[in-house]
PDB file of C-alpha atoms in Angstrom:
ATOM      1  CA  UNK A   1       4.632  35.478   1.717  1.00  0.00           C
ATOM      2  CA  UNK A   2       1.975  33.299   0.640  1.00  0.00           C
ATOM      3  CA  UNK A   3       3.360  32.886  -2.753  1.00  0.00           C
ATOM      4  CA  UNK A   4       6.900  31.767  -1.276  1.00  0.00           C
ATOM      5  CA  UNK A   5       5.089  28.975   0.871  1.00  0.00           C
ATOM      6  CA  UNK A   6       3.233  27.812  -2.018  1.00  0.00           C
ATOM      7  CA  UNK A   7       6.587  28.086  -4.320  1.00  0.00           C
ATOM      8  CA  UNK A   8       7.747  25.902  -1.791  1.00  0.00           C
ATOM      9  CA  UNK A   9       5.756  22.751  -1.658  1.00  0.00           C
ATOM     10  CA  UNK A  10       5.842  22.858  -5.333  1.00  0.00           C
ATOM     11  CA  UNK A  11       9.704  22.857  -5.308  1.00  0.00           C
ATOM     12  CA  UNK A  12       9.280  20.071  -2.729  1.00  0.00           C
ATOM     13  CA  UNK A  13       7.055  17.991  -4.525  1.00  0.00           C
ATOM     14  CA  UNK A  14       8.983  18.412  -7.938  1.00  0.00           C
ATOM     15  CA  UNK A  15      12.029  17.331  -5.624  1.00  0.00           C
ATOM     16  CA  UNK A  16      10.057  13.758  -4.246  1.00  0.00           C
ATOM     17  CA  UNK A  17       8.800  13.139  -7.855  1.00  0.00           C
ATOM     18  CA  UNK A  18      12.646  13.498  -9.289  1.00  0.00           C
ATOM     19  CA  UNK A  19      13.926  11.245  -6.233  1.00  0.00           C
ATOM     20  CA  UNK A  20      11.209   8.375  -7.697  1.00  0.00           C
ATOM     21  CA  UNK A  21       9.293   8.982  -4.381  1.00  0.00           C
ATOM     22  CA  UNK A  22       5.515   9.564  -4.286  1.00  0.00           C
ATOM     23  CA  UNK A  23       4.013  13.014  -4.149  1.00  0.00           C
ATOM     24  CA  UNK A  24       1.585  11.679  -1.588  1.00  0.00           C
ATOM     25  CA  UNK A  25       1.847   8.887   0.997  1.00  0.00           C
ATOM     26  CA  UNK A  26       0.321   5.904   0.338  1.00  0.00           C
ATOM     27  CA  UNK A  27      -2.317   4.758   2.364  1.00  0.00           C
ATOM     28  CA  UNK A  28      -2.351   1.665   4.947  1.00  0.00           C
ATOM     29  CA  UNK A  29      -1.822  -1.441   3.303  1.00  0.00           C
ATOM     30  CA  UNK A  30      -3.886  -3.507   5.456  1.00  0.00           C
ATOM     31  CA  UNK A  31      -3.274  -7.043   3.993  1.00  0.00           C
ATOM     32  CA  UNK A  32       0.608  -6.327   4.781  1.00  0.00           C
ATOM     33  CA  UNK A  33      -0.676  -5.561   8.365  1.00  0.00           C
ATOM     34  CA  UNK A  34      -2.711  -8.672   8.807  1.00  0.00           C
ATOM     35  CA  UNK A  35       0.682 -10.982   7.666  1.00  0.00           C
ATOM     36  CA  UNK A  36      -1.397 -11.403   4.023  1.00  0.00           C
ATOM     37  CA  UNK A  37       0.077 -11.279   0.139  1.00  0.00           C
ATOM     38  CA  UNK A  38      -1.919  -9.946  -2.207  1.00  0.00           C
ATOM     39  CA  UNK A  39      -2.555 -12.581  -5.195  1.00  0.00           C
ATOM     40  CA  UNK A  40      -4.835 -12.399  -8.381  1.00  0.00           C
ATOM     41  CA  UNK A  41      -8.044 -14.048  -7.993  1.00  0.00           C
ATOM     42  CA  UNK A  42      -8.996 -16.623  -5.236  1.00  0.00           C
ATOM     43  CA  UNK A  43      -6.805 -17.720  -2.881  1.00  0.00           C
ATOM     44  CA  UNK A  44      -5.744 -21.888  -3.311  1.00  0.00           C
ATOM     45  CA  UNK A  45      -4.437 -23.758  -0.100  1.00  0.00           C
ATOM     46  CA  UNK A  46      -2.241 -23.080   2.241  1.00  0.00           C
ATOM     47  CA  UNK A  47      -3.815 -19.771   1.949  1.00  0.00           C
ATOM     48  CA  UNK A  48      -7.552 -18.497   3.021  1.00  0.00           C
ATOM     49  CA  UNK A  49      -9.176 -15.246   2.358  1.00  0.00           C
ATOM     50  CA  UNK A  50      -8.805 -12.233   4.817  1.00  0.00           C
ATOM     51  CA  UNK A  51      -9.978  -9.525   2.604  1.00  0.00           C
ATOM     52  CA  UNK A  52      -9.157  -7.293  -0.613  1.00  0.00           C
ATOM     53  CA  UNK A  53      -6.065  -5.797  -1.610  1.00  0.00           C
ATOM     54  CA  UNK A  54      -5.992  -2.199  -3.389  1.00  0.00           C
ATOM     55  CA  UNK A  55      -5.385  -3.023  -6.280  1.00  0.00           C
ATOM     56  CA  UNK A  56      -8.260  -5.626  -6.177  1.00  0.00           C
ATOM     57  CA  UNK A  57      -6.735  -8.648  -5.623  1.00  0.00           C
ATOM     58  CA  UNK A  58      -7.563 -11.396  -2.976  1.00  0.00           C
ATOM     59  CA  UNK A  59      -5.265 -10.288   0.350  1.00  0.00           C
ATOM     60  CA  UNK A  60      -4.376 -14.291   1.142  1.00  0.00           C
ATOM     61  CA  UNK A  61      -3.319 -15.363   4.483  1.00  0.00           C
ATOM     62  CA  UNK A  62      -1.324 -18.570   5.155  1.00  0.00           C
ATOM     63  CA  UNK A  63      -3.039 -21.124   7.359  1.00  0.00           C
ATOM     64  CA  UNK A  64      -1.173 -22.401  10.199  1.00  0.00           C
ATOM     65  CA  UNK A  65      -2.130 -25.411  11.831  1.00  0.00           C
ATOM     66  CA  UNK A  66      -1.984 -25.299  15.660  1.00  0.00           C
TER      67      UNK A  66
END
């Protein structure tokens, strides 16, 4: 029975990879959560610096004058 599960997944994951989705899910993108883009090095104006993106670009956020 064990064998069948594990036959399984694998059939499933072959199934995502074919379909062009990821085996695994990716993780939070928190620079999409916090409204930010993700650009190569520093971030230039309108934008300021909220963090790092994964790949390890600057996660930029746009400034908004109140």
């Amino acid at each position: 029975m064990r064998i069948l599960y594990h036959l399984l997944v694998v059939l499933f994951l072959m199934l995502q990879g074919v379909a062009g989705q990821p085996f695994l899910p990716s993780p939070r993108q928190p620079c999409e959560e916090q409204n930010g883009r993700c650009f190569p090095g520093i971030c230039r104006r309108p934008y300021y610096w909220v963090g790092t993106c994964y790949n390890g670009y600057s996660c930029c956020r746009r400034y908004i004058e109140a």
